Short mmCIF file of C-alpha atoms in Angstrom, two decimals:
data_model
loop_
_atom_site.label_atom_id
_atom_site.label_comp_id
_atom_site.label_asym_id
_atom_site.label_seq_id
_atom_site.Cartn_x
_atom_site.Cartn_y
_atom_site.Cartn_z
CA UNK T 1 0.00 0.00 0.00
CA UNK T 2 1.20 3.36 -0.90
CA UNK T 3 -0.19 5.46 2.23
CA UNK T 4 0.37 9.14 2.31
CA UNK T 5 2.41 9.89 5.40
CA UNK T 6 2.46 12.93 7.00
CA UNK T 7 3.84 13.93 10.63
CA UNK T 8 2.22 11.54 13.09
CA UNK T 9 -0.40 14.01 15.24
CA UNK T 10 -1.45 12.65 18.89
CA UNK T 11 -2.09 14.54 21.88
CA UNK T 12 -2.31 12.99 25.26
CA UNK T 13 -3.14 9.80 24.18
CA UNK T 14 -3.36 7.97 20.86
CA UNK T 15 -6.86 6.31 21.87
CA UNK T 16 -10.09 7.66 21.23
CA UNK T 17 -12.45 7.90 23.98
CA UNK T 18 -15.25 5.11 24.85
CA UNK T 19 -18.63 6.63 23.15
CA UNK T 20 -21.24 6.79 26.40
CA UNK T 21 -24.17 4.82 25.88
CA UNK T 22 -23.23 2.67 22.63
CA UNK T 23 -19.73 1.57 23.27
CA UNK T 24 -19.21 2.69 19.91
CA UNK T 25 -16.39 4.61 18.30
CA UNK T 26 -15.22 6.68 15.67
CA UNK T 27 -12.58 7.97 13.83
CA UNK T 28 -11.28 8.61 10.15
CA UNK T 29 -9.41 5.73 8.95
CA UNK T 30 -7.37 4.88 6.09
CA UNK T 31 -8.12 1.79 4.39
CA UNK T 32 -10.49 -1.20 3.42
CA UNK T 33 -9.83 -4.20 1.60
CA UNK T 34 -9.67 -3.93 -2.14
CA UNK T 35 -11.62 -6.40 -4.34
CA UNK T 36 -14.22 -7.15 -1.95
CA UNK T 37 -16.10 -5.28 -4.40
CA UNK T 38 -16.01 -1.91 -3.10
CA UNK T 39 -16.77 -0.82 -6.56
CA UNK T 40 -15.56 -4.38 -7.68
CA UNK T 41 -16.66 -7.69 -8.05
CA UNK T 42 -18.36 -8.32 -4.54
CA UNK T 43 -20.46 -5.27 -4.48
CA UNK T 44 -20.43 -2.45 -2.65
CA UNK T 45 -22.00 -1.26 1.07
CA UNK T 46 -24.15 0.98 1.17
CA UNK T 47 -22.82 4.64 1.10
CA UNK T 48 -23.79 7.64 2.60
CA UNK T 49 -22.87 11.30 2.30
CA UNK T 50 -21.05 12.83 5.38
CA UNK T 51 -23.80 13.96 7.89
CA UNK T 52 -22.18 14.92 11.23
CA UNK T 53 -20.75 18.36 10.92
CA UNK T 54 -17.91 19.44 13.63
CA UNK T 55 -16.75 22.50 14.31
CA UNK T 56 -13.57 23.38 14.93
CA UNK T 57 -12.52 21.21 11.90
CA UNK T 58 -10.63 17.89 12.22
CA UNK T 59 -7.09 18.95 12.41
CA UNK T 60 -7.85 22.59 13.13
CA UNK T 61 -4.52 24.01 14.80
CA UNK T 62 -4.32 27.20 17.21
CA UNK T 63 -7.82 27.63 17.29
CA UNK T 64 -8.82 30.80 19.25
CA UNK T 65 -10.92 30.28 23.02
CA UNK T 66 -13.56 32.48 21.11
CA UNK T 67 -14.33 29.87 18.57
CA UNK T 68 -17.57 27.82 18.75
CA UNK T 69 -17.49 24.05 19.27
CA UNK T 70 -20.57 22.53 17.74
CA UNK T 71 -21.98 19.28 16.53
CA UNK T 72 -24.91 19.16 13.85
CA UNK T 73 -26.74 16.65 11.60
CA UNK T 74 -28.50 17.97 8.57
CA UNK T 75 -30.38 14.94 8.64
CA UNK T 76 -31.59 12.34 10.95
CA UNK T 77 -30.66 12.80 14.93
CA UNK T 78 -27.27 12.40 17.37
CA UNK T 79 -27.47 9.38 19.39
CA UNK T 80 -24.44 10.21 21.32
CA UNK T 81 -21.41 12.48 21.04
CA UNK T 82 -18.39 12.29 23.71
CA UNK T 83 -15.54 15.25 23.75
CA UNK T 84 -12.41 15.35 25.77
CA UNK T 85 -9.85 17.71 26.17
CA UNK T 86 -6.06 16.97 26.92
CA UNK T 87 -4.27 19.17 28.33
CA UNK T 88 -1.34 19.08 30.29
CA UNK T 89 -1.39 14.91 29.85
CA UNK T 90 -4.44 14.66 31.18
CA UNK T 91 -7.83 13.69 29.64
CA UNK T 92 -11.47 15.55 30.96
CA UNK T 93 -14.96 14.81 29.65
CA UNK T 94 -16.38 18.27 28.20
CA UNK T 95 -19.86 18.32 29.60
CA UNK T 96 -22.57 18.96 26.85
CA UNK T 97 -25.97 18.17 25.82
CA UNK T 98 -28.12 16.76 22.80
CA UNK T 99 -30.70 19.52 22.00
CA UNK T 100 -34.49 18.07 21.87
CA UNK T 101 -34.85 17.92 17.98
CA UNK T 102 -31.09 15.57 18.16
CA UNK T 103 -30.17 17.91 15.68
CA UNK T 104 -27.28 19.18 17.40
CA UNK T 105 -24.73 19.60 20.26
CA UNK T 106 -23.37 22.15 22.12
CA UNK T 107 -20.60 22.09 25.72
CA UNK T 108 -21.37 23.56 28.75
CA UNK T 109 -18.71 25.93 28.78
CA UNK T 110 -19.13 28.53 25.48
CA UNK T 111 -15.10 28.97 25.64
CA UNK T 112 -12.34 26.78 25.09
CA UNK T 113 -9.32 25.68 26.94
CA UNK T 114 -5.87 27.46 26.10
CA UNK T 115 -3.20 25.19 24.91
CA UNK T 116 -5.59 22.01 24.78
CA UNK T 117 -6.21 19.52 22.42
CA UNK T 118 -9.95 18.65 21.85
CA UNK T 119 -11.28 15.22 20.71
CA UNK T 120 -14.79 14.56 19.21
CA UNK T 121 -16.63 11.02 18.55
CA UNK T 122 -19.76 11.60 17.46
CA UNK T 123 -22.31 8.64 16.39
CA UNK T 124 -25.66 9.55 14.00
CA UNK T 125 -28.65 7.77 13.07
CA UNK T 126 -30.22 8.58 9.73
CA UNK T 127 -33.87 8.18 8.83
CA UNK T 128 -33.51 4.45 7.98
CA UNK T 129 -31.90 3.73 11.24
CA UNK T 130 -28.50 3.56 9.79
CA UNK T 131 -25.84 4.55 12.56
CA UNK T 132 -22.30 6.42 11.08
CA UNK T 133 -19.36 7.55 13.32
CA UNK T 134 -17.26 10.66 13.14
CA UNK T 135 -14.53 11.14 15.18
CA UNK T 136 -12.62 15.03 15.08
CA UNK T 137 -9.56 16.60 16.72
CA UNK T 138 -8.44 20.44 16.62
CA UNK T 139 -6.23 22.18 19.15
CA UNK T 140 -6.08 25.46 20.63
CA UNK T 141 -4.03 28.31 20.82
CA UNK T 142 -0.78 28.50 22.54
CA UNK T 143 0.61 31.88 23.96
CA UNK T 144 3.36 32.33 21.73
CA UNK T 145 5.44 32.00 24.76
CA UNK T 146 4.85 28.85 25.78
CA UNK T 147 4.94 24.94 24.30
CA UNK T 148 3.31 21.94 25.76
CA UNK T 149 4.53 17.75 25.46
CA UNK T 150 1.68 15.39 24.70
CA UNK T 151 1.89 12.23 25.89
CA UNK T 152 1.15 8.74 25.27
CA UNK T 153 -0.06 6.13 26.70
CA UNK T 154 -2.91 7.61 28.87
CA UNK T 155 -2.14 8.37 32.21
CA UNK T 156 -2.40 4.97 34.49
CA UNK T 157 -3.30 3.27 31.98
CA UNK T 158 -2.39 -0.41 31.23
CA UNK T 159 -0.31 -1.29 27.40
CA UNK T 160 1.40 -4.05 25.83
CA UNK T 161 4.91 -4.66 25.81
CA UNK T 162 5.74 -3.13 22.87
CA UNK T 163 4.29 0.30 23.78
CA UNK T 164 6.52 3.34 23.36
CA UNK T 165 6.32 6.64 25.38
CA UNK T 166 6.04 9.58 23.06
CA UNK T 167 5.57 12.90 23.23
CA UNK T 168 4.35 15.71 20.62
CA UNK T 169 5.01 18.87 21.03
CA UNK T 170 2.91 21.67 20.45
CA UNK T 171 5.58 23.88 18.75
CA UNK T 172 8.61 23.38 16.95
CA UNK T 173 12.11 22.73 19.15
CA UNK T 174 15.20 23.95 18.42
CA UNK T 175 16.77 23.48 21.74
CA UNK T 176 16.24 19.84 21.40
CA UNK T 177 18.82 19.06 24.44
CA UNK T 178 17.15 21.46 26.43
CA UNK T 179 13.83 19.67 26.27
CA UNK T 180 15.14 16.32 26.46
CA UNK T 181 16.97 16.90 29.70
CA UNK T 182 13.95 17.60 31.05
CA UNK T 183 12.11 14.66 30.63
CA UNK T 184 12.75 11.23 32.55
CA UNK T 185 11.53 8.18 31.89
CA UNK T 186 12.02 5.11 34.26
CA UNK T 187 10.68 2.08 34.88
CA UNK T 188 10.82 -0.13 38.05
CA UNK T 189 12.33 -3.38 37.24
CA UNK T 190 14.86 -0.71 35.80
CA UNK T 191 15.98 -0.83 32.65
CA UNK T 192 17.91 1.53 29.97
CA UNK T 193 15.52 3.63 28.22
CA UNK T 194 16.77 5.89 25.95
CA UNK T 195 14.83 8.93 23.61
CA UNK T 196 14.77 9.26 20.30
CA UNK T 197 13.60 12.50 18.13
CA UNK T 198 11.82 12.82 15.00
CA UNK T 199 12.19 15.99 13.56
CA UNK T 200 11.62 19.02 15.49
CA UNK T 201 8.12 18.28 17.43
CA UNK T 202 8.58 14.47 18.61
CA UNK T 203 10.62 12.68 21.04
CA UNK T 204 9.92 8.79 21.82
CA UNK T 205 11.70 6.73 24.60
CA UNK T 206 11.88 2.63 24.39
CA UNK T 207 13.51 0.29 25.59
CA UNK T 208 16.24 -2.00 23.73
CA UNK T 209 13.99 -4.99 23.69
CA UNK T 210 10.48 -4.93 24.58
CA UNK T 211 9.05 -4.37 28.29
CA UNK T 212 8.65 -6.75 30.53
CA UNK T 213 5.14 -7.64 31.57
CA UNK T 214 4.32 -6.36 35.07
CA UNK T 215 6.49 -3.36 34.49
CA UNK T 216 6.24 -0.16 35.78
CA UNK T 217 6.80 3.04 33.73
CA UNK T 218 7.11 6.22 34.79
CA UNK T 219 7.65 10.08 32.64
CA UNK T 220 8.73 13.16 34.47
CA UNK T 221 7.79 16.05 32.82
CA UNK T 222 9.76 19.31 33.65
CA UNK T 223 9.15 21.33 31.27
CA UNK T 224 7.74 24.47 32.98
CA UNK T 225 10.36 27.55 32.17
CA UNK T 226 12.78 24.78 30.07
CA UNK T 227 13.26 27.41 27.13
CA UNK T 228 12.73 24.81 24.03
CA UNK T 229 13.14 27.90 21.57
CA UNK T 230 14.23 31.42 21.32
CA UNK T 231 11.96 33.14 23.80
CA UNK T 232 9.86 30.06 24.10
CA UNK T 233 9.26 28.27 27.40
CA UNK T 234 7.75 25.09 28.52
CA UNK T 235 4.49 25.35 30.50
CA UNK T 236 3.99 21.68 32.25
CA UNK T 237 5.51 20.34 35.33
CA UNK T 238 3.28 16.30 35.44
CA UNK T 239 4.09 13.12 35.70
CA UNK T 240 2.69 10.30 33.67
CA UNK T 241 2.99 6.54 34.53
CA UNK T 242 1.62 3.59 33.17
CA UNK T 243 1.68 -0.09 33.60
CA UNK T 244 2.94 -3.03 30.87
CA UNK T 245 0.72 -5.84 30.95
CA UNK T 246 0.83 -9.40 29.55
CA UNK T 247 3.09 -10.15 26.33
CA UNK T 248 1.04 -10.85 23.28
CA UNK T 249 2.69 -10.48 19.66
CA UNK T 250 1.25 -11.34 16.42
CA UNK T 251 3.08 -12.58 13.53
CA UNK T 252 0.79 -11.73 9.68
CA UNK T 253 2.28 -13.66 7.33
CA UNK T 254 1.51 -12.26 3.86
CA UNK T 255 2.19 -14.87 1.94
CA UNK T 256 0.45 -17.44 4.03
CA UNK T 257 -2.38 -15.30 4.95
CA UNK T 258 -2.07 -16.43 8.47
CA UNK T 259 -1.67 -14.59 11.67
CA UNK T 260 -0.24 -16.24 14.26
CA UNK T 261 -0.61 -15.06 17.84
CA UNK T 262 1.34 -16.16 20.63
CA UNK T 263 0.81 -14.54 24.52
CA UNK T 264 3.78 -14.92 26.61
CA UNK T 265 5.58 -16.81 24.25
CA UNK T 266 3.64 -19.50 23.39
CA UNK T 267 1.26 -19.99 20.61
CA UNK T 268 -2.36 -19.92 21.28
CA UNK T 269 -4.09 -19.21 17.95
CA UNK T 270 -3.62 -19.04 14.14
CA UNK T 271 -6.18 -17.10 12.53
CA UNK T 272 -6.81 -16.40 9.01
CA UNK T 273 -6.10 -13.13 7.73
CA UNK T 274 -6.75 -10.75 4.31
CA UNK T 275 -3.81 -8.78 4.05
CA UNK T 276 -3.01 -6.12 0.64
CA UNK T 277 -2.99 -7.38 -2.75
CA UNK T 278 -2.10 -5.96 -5.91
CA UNK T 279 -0.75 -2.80 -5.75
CA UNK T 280 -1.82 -1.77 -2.38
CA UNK T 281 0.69 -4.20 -0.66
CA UNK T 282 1.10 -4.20 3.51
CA UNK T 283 3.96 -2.86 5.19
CA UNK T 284 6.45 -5.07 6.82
CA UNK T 285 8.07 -4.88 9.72
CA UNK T 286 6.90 -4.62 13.58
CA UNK T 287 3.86 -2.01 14.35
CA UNK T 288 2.06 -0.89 17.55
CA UNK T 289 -1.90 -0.91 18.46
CA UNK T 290 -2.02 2.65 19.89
CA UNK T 291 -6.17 3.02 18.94
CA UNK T 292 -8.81 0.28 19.67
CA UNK T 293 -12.05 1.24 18.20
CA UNK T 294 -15.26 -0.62 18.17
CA UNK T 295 -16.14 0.73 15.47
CA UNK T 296 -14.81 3.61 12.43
CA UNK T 297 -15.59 5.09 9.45
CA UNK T 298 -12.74 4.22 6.56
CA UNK T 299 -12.88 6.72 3.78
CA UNK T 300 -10.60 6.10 1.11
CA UNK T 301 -10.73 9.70 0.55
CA UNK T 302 -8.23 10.22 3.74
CA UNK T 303 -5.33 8.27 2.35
CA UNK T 304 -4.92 8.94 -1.29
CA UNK T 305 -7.46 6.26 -2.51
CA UNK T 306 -10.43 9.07 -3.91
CA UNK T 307 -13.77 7.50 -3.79
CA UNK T 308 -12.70 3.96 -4.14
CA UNK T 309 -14.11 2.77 -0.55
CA UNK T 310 -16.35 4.47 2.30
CA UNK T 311 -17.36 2.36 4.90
CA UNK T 312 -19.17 4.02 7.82
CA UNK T 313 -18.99 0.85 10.12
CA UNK T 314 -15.59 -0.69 10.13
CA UNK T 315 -16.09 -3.18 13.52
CA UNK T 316 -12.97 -3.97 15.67
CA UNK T 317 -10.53 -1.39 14.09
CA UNK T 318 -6.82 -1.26 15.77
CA UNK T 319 -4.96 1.17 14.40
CA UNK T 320 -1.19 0.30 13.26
CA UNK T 321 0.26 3.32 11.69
CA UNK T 322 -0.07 6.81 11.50
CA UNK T 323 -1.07 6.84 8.01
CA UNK T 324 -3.71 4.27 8.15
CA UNK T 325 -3.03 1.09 8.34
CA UNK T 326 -5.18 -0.94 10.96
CA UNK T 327 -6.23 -4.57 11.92
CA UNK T 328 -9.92 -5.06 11.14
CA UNK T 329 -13.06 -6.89 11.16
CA UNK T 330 -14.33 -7.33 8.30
CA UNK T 331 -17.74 -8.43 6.98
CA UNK T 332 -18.58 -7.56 3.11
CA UNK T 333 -16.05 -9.73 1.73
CA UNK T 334 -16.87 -13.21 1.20
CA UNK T 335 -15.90 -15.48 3.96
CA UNK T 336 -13.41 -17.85 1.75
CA UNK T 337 -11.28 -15.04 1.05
CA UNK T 338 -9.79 -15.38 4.28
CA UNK T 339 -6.74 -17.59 4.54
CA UNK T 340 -6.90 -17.66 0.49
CA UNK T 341 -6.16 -14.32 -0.97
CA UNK T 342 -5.01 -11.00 -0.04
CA UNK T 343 -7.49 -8.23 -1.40
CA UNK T 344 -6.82 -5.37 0.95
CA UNK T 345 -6.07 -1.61 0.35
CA UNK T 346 -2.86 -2.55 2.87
CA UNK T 347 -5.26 -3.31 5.83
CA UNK T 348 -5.07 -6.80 8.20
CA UNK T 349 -8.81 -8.03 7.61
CA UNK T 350 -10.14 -10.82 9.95
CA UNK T 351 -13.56 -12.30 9.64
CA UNK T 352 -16.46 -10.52 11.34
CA UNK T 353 -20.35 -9.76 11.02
CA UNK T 354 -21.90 -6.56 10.48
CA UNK T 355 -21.61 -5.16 13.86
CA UNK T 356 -18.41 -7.12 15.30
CA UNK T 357 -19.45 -10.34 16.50
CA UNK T 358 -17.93 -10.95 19.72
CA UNK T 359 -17.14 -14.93 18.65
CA UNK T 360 -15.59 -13.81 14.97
CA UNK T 361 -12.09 -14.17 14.41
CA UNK T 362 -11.91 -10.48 14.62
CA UNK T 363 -13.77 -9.92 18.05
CA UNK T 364 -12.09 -12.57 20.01
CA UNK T 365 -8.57 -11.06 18.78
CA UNK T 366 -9.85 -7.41 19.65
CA UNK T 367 -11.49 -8.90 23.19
CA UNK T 368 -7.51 -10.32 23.86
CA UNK T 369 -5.79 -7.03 22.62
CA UNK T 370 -4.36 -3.81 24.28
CA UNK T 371 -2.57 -0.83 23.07
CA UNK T 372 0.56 -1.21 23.07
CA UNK T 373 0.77 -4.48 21.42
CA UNK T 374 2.76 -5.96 18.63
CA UNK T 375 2.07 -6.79 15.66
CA UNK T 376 4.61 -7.91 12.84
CA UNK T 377 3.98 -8.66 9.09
CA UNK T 378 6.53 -10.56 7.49
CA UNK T 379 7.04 -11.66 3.89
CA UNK T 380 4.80 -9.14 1.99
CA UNK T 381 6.00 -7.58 -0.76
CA UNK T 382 6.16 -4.03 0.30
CA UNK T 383 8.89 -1.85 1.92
CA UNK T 384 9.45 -2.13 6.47
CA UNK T 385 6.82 0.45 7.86
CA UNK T 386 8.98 4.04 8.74
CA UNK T 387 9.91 4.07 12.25
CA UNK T 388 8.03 7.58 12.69
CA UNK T 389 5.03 6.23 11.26
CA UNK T 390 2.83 5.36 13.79
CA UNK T 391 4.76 3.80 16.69
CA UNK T 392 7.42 1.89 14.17
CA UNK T 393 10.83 2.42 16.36
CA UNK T 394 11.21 -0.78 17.39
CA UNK T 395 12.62 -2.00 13.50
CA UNK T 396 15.80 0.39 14.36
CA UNK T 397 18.55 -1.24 15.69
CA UNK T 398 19.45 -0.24 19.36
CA UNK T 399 22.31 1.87 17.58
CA UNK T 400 20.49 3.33 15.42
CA UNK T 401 17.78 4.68 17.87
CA UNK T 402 20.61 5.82 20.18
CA UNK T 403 22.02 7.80 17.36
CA UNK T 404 18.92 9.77 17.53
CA UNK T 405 19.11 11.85 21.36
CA UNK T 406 20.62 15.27 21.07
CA UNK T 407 22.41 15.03 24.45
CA UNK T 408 26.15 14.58 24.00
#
């Protein structure tokens, strides 16, 4: 698959939030199998024009406090919209209500946060009874004197063993040493950690191999008055930590069409797989679950593919890379493409049902996941997945990530 990759964005955490009421959530994804007949021979799902309106726009940057936030429908009614702001590496429901006619949505509090990043999952019904799934982010201004770090994984939350702190910062750094100094990461077993930066406005830590489960991990951030640029000073002073749970990686075989997953080290499942055919090969190499979403819209519109695919109600969606590659349920194609022939857009399709069926292939692999987990695709006939795309770092060698602090 040829995705378009841009700078990874994620602020506070990489996972959307749990939708109240549904369990459902959304988010703009990048791909769907290919000749399943999304405009091929299988026929295509039913498609529907973009009805949930957000404002801010998705990927709206320094957005003024003054600025509206909305959510609207043209047609049919909200059935539940959830919004959370992260700010200073922590995540806070924004209160809001559904007016009477479920037309719309409107927070609480009529101004927004300084230096905050906003996320939006919004689900709709149409008039048929049809649910879709938007999901939105936008942050706010900055004072020009001041940059913030946000950080994944959540705060006390619980990831595989192959998660990898990182941090995005709000504004470009030119003082790179300056900033790195003043973040620690340890762990209790201890290990060495060491950072990493990608450009001007991302610095991930890792270990050399992966965590070990029951591991404690802890980030410091002292940022507050750490001058990261000419005139330009840090504004947080938190600390993040997070727990590594089990050890589960999955090995996609392209060629085989197999996955096999093994927990701990030892095997306890082989599961059929679709992975990309034709020209819209997978990526090697190891990746990282950082989002778990019951359910997300894939829109081939977001990643370069035009109008080839839109699929409002991708089930059991774990995202692998920044630029759209995710594990998936899938239920339009027909069931004896699995384990037979790859016909994705780049994707990892499992089996499901319309709706994610808890005892399909693909819900009893999402039901055993976490974010942080591994996931490797070997012997596919595309290039190993960029180490800044998504959470990719661990195909460097240990020298090679070294190589990449600015402390001397």
């Amino acid at each position: 698959m040829r995705h378009v990759h841009g700078r990874a964005r994620r602020a506070g955490a990489l996972l959307a939030a749990v939708l109240t009421g549904t369990g459902l959530l959304a988010a703009s994804a990048g791909c769907s199998p290919a000749g399943t007949g999304l405009g091929g021979m299988f026929g295509k799902p039913p498609g529907r024009e973009e009805g949930i309106r957000i404002a801010p726009d998705d990927g709206d940057r320094d957005v003024r406090p003054g600025r509206k936030l909305s959510v609207r429908v043209a047609e049919g009614r909200l059935e539940s919209v959830r919004v959370v702001r992260s700010q200073d590496a922590r995540d806070t429901p924004v209160p809001g209500r559904i007016s009477a006619d479920g037309r719309s949505w409107e927070p609480d509090e009529k101004r927004l946060a300084l230096a905050a990043k906003y996320t939006v999952d919004a689900v709709a019904l149409d008039g048929d009874g049809r649910r879709s799934a938007r999901h939105a982010t936008f942050t706010t201004r900055v004072p020009e004197e001041r940059f913030i770090g946000y950080v994944a994984p959540e705060n006390r939350s619980t990831v595989g063993t192959g998660m990898i702190v990182s941090l995005e910062f709000s504004r470009e750094i030119t003082d790179r040493a300056a900033v790195e100094r003043a973040v620690r990461v340890t762990s209790e077993p201890a290990v060495d950690i060491r950072p990493h930066w990608f450009g001007r406005d991302r610095l991930d830590f890792r270990p050399r191999h992966y965590w070990r489960p029951g591991t404690e991990v802890t980030v410091d951030l002292r940022l507050r008055d750490v001058e990261g640029a000419p005139g330009v000073y840090g504004l947080q002073h938190k600390t993040v930590t997070f727990t590594v749970g089990r050890r589960q990686v999955s090995e996609v075989d392209a060629a085989r069409k197999t996955m096999e997953v093994r927990r701990d080290g030892e095997l306890v499942a082989t599961v059929p797989v679709t992975a990309g055919g034709g020209r819209n090969t997978t990526y090697n190499g190891k990746m990282v679950v950082t989002e778990m979403l019951d359910v997300t819209r894939m829109d081939g519109r977001t990643v370069g593919f035009g109008g080839e695919y839109d699929i409002p109600d991708v089930p059991h969606a774990m995202r692998l890379t920044e630029s759209g590659t995710f594990l998936h349920g899938n239920y339009w194609a027909p069931k004896d493409v699995f384990g037979r022939t790859n016909v994705s857009h780049g994707c990892v399709g499992l089996r499901d049902v319309k709706g994610g069926g808890a005892d399909t292939p693909a819900g009893w692999f999402f039901d055993r996941s976490l974010v942080g987990d591994v996931v490797e695709v070997v012997h596919s006939e595309d290039r190993t997945v960029a180490p800044d795309n998504g959470l990719g770092g661990w195909n460097m060698s240990w020298k090679a990530w070294r190589a990449g602090s600015a402390v001397r």
